[in-house]
Structure formats: structure tokens, C-alpha cells
Coordinates of C-alpha atoms in Angstrom, one line a residue:
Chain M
X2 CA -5.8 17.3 -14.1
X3 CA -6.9 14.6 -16.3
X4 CA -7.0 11.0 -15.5
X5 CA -3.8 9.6 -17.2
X6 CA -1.8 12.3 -16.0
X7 CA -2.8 11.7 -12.4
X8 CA -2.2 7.5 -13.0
X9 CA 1.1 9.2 -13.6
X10 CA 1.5 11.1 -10.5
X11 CA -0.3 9.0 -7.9
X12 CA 2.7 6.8 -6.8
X13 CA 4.5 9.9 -6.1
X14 CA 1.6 11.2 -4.1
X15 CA 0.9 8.0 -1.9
X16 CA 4.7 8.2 -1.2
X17 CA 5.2 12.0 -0.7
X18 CA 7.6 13.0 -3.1
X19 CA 5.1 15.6 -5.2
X20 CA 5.2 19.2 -4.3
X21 CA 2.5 20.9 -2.7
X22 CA 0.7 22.1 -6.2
X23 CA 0.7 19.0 -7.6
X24 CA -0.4 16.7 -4.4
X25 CA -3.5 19.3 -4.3
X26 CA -4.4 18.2 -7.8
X27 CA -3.8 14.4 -7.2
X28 CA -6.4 15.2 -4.2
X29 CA -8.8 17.3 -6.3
X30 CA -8.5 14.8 -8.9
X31 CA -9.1 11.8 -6.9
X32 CA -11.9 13.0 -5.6
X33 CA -14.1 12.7 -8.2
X34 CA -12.4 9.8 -9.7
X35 CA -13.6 6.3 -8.5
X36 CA -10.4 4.7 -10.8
X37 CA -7.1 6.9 -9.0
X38 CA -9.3 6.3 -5.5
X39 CA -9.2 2.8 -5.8
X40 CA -5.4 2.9 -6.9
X41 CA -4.9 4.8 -3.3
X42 CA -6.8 2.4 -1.8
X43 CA -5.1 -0.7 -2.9
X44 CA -1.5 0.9 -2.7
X45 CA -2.9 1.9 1.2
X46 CA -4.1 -2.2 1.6
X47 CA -0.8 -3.5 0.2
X48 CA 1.7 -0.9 2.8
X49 CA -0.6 -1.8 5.4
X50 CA 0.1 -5.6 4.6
X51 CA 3.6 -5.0 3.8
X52 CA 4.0 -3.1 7.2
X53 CA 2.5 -5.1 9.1
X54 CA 3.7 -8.5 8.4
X55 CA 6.2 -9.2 11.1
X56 CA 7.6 -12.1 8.6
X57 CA 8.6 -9.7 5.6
X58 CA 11.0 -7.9 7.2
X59 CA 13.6 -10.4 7.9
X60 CA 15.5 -9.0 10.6
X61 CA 19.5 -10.6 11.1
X62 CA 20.0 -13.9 13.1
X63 CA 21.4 -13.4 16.3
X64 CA 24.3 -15.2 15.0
X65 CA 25.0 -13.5 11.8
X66 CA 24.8 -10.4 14.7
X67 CA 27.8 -12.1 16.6
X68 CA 29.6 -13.2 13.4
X69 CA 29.7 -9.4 12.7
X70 CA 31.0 -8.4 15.5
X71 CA 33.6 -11.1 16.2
X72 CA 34.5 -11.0 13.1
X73 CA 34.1 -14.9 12.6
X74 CA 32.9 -17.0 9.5
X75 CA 30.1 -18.9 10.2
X76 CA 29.6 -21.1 7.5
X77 CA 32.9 -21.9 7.6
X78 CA 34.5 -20.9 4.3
X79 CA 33.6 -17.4 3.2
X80 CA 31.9 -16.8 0.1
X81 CA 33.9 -15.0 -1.4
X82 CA 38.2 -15.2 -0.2
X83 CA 38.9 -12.4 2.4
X84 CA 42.3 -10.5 1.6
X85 CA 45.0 -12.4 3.2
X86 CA 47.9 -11.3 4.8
X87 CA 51.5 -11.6 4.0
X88 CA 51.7 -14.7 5.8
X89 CA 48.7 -16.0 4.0
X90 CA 46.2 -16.1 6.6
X91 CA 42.8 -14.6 6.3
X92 CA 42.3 -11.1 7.5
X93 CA 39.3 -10.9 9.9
X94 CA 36.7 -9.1 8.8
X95 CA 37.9 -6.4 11.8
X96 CA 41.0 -5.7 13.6
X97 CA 40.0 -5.7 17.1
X98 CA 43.8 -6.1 18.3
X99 CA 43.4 -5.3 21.8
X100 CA 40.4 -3.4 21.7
X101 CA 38.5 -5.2 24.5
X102 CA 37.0 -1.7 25.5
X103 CA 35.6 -0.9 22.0
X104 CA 34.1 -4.5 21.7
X105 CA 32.7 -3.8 25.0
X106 CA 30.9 -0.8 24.0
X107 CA 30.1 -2.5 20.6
X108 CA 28.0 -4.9 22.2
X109 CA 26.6 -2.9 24.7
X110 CA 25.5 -0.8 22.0
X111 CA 23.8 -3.2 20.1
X112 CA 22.4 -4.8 23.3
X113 CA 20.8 -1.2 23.8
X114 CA 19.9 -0.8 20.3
X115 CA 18.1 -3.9 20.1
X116 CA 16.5 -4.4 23.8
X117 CA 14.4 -0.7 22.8
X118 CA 13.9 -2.4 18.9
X119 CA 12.4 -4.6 20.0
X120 CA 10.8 -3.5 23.2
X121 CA 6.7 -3.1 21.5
X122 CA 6.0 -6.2 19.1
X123 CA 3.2 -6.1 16.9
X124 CA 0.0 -6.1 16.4
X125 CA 0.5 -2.2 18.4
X126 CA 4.2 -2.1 16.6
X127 CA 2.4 -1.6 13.3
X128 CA 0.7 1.4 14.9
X129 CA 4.0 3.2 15.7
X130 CA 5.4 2.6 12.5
X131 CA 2.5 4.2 10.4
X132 CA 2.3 7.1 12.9
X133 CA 6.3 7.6 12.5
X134 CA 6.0 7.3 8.6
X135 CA 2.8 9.5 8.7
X136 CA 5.0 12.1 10.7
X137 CA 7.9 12.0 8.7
X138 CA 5.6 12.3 5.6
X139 CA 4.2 15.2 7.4
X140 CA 7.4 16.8 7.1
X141 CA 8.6 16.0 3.8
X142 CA 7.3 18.1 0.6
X143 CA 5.0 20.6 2.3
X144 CA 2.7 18.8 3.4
X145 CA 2.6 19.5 7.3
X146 CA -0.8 21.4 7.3
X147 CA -4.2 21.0 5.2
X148 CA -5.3 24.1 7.4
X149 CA -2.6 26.3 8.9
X150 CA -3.9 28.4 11.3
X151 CA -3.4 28.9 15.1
X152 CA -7.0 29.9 15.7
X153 CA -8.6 26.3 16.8
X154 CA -11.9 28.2 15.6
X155 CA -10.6 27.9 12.1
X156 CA -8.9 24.3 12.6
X157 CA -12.0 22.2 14.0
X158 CA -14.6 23.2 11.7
X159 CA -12.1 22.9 8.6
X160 CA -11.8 18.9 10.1
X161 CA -16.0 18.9 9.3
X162 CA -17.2 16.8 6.6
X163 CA -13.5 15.0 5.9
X164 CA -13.2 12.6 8.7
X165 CA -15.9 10.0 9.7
X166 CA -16.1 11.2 13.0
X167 CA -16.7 14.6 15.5
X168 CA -13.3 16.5 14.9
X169 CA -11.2 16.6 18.3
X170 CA -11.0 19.7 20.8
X171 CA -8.5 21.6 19.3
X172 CA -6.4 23.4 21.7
X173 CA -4.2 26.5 20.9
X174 CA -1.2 25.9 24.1
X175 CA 0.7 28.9 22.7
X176 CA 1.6 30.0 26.3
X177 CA 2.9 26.9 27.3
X178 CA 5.2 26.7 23.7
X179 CA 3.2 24.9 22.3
X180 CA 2.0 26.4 19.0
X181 CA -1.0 25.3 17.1
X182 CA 0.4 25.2 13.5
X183 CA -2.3 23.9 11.8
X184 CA -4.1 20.4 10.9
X185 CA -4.1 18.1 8.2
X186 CA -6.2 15.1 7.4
X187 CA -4.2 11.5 7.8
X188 CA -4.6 8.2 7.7
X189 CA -3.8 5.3 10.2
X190 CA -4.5 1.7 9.8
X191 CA -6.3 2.5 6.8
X192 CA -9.1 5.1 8.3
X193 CA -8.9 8.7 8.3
X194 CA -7.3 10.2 11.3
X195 CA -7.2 13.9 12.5
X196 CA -3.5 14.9 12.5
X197 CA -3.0 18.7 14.9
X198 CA 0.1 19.9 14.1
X199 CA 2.3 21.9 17.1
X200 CA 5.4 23.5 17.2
X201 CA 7.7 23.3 20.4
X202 CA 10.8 25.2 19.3
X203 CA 12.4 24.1 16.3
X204 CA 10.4 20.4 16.8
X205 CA 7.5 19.6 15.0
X206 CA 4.8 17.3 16.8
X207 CA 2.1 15.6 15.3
X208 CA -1.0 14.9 17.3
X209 CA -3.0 12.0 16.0
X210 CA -6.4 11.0 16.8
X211 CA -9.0 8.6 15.7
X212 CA -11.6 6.3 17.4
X213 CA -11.0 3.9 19.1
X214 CA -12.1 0.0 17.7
X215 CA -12.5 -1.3 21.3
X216 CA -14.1 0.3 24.7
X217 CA -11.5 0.0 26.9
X218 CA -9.4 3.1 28.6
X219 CA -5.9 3.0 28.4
X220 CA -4.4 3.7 31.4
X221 CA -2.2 6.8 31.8
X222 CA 0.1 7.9 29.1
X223 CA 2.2 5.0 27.6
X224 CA 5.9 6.0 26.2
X225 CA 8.1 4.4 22.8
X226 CA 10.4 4.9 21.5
X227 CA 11.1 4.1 17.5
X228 CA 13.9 5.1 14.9
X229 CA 14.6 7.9 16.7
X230 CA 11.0 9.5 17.4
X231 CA 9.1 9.3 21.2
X232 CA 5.5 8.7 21.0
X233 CA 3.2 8.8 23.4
X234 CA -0.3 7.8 23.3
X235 CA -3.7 7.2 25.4
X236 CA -7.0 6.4 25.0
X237 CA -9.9 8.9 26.1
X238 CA -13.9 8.8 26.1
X239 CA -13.2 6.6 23.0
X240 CA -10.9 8.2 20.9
X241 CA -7.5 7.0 20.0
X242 CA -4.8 10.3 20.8
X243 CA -1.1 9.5 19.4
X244 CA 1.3 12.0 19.8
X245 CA 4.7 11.5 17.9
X246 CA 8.2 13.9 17.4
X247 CA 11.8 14.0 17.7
X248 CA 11.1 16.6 20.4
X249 CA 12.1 15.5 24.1
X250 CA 9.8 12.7 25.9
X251 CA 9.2 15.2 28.7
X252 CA 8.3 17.9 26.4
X253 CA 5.9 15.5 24.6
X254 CA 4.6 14.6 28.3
X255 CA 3.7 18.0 29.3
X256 CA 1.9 18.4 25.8
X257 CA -0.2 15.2 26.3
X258 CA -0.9 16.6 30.3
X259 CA -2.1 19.9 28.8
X260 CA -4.1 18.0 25.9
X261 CA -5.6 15.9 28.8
X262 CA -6.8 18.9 30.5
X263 CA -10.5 19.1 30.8
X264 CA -12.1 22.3 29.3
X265 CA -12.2 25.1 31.0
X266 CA -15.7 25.8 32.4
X267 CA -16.9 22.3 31.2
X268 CA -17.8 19.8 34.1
X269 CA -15.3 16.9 33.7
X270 CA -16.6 13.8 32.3
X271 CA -14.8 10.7 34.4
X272 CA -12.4 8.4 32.6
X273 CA -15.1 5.2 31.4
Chain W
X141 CA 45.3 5.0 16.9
X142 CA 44.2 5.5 13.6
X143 CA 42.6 2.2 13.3
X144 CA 40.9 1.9 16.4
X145 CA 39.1 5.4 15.1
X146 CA 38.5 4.3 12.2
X147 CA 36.9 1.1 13.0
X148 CA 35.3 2.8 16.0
X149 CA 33.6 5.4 13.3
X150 CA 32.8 2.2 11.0
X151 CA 30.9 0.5 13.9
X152 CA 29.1 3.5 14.8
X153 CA 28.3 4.0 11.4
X154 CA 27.2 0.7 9.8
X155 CA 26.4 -1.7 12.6
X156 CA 23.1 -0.1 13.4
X157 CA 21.7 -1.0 9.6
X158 CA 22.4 -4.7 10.1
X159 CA 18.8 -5.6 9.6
X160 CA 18.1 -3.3 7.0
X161 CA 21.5 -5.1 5.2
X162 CA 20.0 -8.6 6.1
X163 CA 16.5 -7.7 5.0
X164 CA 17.8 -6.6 1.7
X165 CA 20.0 -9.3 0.8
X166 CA 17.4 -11.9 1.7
X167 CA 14.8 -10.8 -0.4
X168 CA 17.1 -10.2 -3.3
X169 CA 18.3 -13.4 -2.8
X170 CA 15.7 -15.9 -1.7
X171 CA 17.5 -17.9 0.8
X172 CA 18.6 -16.9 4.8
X173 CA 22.1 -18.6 4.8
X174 CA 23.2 -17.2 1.2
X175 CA 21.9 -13.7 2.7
X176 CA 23.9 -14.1 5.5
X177 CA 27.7 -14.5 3.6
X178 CA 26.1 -11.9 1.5
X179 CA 25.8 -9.1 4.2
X180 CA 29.3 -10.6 5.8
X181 CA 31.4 -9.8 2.6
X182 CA 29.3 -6.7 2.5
X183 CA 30.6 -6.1 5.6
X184 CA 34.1 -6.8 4.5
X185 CA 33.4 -5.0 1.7
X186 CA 32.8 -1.6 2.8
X187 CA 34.8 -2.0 6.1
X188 CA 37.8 -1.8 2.9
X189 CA 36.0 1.1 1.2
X190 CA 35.5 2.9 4.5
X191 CA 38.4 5.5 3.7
X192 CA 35.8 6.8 0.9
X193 CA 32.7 7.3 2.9
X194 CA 32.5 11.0 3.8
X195 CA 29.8 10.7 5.8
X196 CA 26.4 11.0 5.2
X197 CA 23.4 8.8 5.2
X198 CA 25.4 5.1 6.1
X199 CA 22.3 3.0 5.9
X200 CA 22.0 4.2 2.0
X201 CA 25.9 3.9 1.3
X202 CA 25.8 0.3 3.0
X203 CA 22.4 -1.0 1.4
X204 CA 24.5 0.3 -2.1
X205 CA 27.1 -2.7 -1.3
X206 CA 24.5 -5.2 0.0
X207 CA 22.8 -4.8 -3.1
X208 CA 26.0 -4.7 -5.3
X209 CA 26.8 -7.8 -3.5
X210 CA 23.8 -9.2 -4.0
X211 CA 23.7 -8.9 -7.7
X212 CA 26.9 -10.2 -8.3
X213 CA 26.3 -13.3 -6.1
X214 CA 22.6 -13.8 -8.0
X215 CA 24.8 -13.5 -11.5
X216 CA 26.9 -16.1 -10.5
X217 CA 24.3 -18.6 -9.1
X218 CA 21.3 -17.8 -11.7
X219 CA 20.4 -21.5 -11.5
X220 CA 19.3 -21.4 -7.4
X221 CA 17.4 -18.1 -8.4
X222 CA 14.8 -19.1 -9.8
X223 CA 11.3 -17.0 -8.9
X224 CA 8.9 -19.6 -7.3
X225 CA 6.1 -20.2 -9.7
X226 CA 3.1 -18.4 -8.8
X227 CA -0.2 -20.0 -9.0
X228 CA -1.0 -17.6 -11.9
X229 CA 1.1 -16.3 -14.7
X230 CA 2.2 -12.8 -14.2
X231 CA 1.1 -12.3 -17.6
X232 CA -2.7 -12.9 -17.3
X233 CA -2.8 -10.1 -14.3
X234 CA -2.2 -6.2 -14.1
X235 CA -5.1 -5.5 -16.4
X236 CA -4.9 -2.0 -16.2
X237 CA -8.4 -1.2 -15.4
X238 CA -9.2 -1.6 -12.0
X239 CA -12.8 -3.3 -11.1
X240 CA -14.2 -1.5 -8.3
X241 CA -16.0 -4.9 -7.5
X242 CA -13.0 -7.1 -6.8
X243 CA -12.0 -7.4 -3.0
X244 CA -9.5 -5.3 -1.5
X245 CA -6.6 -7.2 -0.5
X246 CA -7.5 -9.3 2.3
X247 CA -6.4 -9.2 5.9
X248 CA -3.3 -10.5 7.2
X249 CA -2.6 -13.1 4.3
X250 CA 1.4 -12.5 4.6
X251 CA 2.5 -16.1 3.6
X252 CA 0.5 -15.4 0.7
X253 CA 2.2 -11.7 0.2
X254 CA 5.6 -13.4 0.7
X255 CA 5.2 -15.7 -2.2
X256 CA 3.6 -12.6 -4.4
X257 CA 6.9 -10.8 -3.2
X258 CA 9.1 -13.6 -4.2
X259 CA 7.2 -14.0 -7.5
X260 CA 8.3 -10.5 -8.8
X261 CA 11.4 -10.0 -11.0
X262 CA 14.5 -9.3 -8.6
X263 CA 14.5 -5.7 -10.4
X264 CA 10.9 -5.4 -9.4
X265 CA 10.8 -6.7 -6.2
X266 CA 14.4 -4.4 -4.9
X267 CA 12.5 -1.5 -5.3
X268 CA 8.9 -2.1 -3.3
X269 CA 11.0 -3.8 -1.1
X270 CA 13.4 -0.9 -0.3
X271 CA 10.5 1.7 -0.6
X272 CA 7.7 0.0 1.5
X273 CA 9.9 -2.1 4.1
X274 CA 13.0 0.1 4.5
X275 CA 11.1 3.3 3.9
X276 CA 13.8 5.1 1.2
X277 CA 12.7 8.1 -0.8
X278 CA 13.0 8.0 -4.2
X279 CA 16.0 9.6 -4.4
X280 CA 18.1 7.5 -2.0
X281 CA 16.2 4.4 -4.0
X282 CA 17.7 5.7 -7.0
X283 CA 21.0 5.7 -5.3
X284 CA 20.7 2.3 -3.6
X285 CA 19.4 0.3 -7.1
X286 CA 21.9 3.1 -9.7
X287 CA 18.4 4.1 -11.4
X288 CA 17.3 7.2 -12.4
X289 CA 14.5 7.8 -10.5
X290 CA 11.8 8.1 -13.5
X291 CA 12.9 3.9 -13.9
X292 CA 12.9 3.6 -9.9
X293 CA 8.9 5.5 -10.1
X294 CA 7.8 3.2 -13.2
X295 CA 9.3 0.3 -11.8
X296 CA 7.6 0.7 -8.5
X297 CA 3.8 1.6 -10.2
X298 CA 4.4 -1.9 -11.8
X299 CA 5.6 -4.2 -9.4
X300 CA 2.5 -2.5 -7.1
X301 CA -0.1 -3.5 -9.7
X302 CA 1.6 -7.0 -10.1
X303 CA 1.5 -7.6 -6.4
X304 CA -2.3 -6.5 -6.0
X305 CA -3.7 -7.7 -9.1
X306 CA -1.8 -11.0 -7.7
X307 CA -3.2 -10.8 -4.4
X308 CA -6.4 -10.1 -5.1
X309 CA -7.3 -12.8 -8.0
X310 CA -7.4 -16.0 -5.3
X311 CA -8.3 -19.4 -6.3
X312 CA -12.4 -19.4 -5.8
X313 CA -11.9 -21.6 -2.3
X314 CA -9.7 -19.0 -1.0
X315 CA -12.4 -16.4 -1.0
X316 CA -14.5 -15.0 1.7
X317 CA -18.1 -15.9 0.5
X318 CA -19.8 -12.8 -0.1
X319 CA -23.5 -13.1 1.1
X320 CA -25.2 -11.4 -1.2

């Protein structure tokens, strides 16, 4: 691929939406071309930015919120005239009537959906939200796998030489549904990141991992929950280990117990 | 009975993308109390087109009305919309070749980004705003913005140049000395 036509295409390969042919050649192509790299990398430095900004993303006043769902003005007159009725009086913006129950179960609603929002604020918040984008890149235009195998003898060595650091164990937990589908080489907080891929039914899970910036051990698995997806993460003799799907919290628990599992036949190394 | 489903399927369906509705309207707009009568008519708006949603992704129908909304408001009050002046001409930056020797953006400068953001054209700054903060694909951009998607992909390669050639050219006392 020459260089113009790949200043073409690189937008649509840092946001996923080239096919599987094409994004090889972006990849091919970039890697010999310092110019298209260092459009990755600023495009990369800008999302990070973007994404991790907790002032961009200007999220509604609580009482714009309440104005919604009372169906009050707030800055007295409207902007524009709501419909009147026959007797000339505003409409409000909704008929509650005597639906006490369903403004009951409105606010509860939003009470729920904004307590679990809400519930991990940056600088870790960014985190989740890269992992979840990475994930549901993963599963857009093909590009799930680098490697697809099942054989962790084929996975871990193919990690060799692309990432910065000694490729994870790779675990096959076929018997416990948990099929190795492959792996693919991410990114996350702007440093490559091994992504394992497993199936669990009809879910796909993405296992991230990367070293860890700081020495200390997470305790035990920690849960969130974001836009829909449960995470679950840890930190283990200095590597970061994410795991994110739509797949059930307990499923993704009993994955990240059977990842945790020392080696069979190797002498367990205590938590540091 | 009618109603109450209706507006029960209209809260279920559109009150969850609130913030994505704010978020939208106050970037396209500038200012937090003209976004929020902005998302309230959009609101009021699309509670009256509700018979015609069939379902479907909600957040990309409401985000169509929020912008729609927002466009007509910024049509009628051009004079309050004016992009702050950046500290450099938009014109002097986005030389296309990239110098490997200029710094990467730096670290956590988001009041800086924020201005960079607000210095974009308003056709400029929808789409990095709807692709990079709200996460759409191309194709629900395309819906969101009424662009074919080539426009929505060129549109977005520019504004991302603008914004980094922006970010990275600082004023010489903003920089991080380099020892050398």
C-alpha cells in the first residue's frame, strides 16, 4: 500500500471501521512508515486526552435531570413555545396524569442508573473506558484475533517480539467453557497490551494484560460495571490483568479464579 | 392506557441518553444554560415524534434531534456563537507533514483541549466530538450529522489534524524544557 493511500485509510483503521484486508495493510504499511506511525500516535495522544478529561464530557445538571422528569421549565420561559392546549395553557413536556407509580419507577431508575455511572471516577474510570472501547473494537470488523488458535503453544510465542514485555501464561480453560480463541495485540493507556481472547458460550471475553506502573498488589478481584459490560481486574507479580465482557459477573469470576491458578507443577510464587 | 405505555416506552427509551443529549448540545453550542432549553425542547420534540420511532438505537435517533435542535438554535443566535479566538490562526497550522521532532501532545492539558475543541468550526467539532466522546461509528455519525459518511471520514481527518497541530504548537513558555 503506498503512503497516500494509507493517509487515506488510517482514520478508519484507528477507529475500526476497515475490514480485515485492509487493516492488515494499514499495519504492514505503518510499519515501516515513520509518517502514518506518528499519525497513530497522535490520533492515540489526542483519544487518550479526549477520554480522559473528566471536564469534556459535560454530563446533565442535576437539575436539567429533574426538569426532565417533572416536566418543569427551568429558565422560566421555554425557548421555544410548547404546544398549548385548547384552553391555551402550556402542555408539559409529559403527561404524568396520575402516574405516581411510573414517576416512581422513573426516578428510581435513574437513581440506579446514575449511583452505578458514577460509582468508579477517574483517573481508574479512564481505564474501563479504553478497555470497554478496546473490547467492543475487538468485536467490530474482524478484528477479534491477531493469532487464532486454541493451542497457548501457538498464542504466547506469536505475543514475542510485539509487546514490550514477557507475553502472559496463556491458558487454554476449554474444560471449564472457557475457550481460548486466540490473541491480538492492543493498546491501553497508550502502551501495548496483550489482549487473550475466550469464548464462554455465545460471549466473547477479552483478557487484557499489561505491566503494572506501580508495585503494589491489588487485593482480590475488584468488579464494574460500565455501559453494559462487567470488568473485573487484579494486579499480579506486577502485571496489570483486565478482564472485560457482556458475559455474566460470576462467569467472568470463575474465569479470573482459574486465570489466578498457579501452574500446575510450578511451586507458587506468594502474592508481593 | 395508551399513553401511559407510550410514555412508559419513551422514558425507557430516551431518558438513559440524557448526558449524551446534554454533552452534544453543549459543545455545539458553547454555553451550559442555552444547552439545557436545547435538550428540553429536544425532549419535547421527540416526545411528539415518538409515534415514528420504531425502535432501534434511541441514543442515535435522540442525538439526531439534539443536533437538529441545535442547529436551528445556533442559526438563529449566530451572533453569541462566535468560536473563541485561538491563540493561533487555524490557518498557519495543519501543515500536512508531520515532524517527528515536535512533542506529542502533552499530559492532561484539558482546559487547553477544551479551548482547541471550542476553536473548531461547529461542523468540525460535531463530529470528533460524537466519534471520540460519544463513541458513534461512522455510520450512526453519518446518521446523527445527515452526512454521507466519506464527508463524516474527511471531516473527522481534519478536525484531528487541527486539534493536534493546535495542541502541539504552544507558546515557547508553555513548553516542557527539553534538556538536551
Amino acid at each position: 500500500m503506498n503512503c497516500a493511500d494509507a493517509q487515506d485509510l488510517v482514520d478508519a483503521y484507528f477507529d475500526a471501521e476497515l475490514d480485515l484486508v485492509r487493516s492488515l495493510e494499514i499495519e504492514r504499511h505503518v510499519q515501516h512508515c515513520p509518517s502514518c506511525a506518528e499519525i497513530l500516535r497522535r490520533h492515540r495522544s489526542l483519544r487518550d486526552q479526549m477520554q480522559s478529561s473528566n471536564e469534556l464530557y459535560h454530563r446533565a445538571p442535576e437539575s436539567l435531570r429533574q426538569a426532565i422528569i417533572s416536566s418543569k421549565p427551568i429558565n422560566g420561559q421555554a425557548l421555544y413555545q410548547p404546544a398549548k392546549d385548547r384552553a391555551g395553557k402550556p402542555i408539559a413536556l409529559f403527561r404524568w396524569g396520575v402516574g405516581l407509580a411510573a414517576a416512581i419507577v422513573a426516578t428510581a431508575t435513574l437513581t440506579w442508573y446514575f449511583a452505578t455511572a458514577g460509582a468508579f471516577e477517574a483517573p481508574q474510570n479512564a481505564v474501563v473506558q479504553e478497555l470497554i472501547s478496546d473490547h467492543v473494537r475487538s468485536l467490530l470488523a474482524d478484528h477479534l484475533t491477531d493469532v487464532v488458535s486454541s493451542d497457548q503453544h501457538t498464542v504466547k510465542p506469536w505475543f514475542t517480539g510485539k509487546l514490550d514485555f514477557s507475553p502472559p501464561r496463556v491458558q487454554d480453560l476449554a474444560e471449564s467453557g472457557y475457550t481460548l480463541a486466540g490473541g491480538r495485540l492492543d493498546y491501553v493507556q497508550n502502551r501495548p497490551a496483550a489482549a487473550l481472547v475466550y469464548r464462554h458460550g455465545k460471549h466473547i471475553i477479552n483478557v487484557f494484560v499489561w505491566p503494572a506502573s506501580d508495585k503494589s498488589t491489588a487485593p482480590g478481584p475488584a468488579a464494574t460495571q460500565q455501559r453494559g459490560y462487567n470488568l473485573l481486574n487484579w494486579t499480579s507479580q506486577g502485571m496489570n490483568w483486565w478482564i472485560v465482557s457482556d458475559a455474566a459477573a460470576a462467569d467472568l469470576q470463575r474465569l479470573a479464579d482459574l486465570l489466578r491458578q498457579p501452574a500446575a507443577g510450578a511451586a507458587s510464587e506468594p502474592e508481593k | 392506557m395508551h399513553q401511559t405505555d407510550q410514555r412508559t416506552r419513551f422514558e425507557q427509551a430516551v431518558l438513559p441518553h440524557l448526558d449524551a443529549a446534554y454533552n452534544l448540545a453543549r459543545w455545539l453550542c458553547h454555553d451550559g444554560h442555552d444547552a439545557q432549553d436545547i435538550v428540553q425542547e429536544s425532549y419535547l420534540r421527540a416526545w411528539r415524534g415518538f409515534e415514528g420511532f420504531r425502535g432501534g438505537d434511541a441514543r442515535c435517533w435522540l442525538l439526531t434531534v439534539v443536533r437538529n435542535t441545535s442547529y436551528t438554535w445556533l442559526a438563529r443566535n449566530r451572533t453569541r456563537n462566535q468560536a473563541m479566538t485561538p491563540n493561533i490562526e487555524l490557518d498557519e497550522l495543519g501543515s500536512d507533514d508531520f515532524d517527528p521532532q515536535t512533542p506529542l501532545l502533552r499530559q492532561a492539558d484539558h482546559e487547553l483541549l477544551h479551548q482547541a475543541l471550542d476553536a473548531l468550526p461547529v461542523e468540525y467539532r460535531e463530529v470528533v466530538i460524537l466519534r471520540e466522546l460519544e463513541e458513534l461509528s461512522y455510520k450512526q455519525i453519518s446518521e446523527v450529522a445527515q452526512l454521507p459518511i466519506g464527508t463524516v471520514m474527511s471531516r473527522l481527518a481534519r478536525a484531528r489534524k487541527r486539534l493536534e497541530a493546535l495542541l502541539a504548537a504552544q507558546p515557547p513558555q508553555h513548553k516542557e524544557t527539553v534538556s538536551e
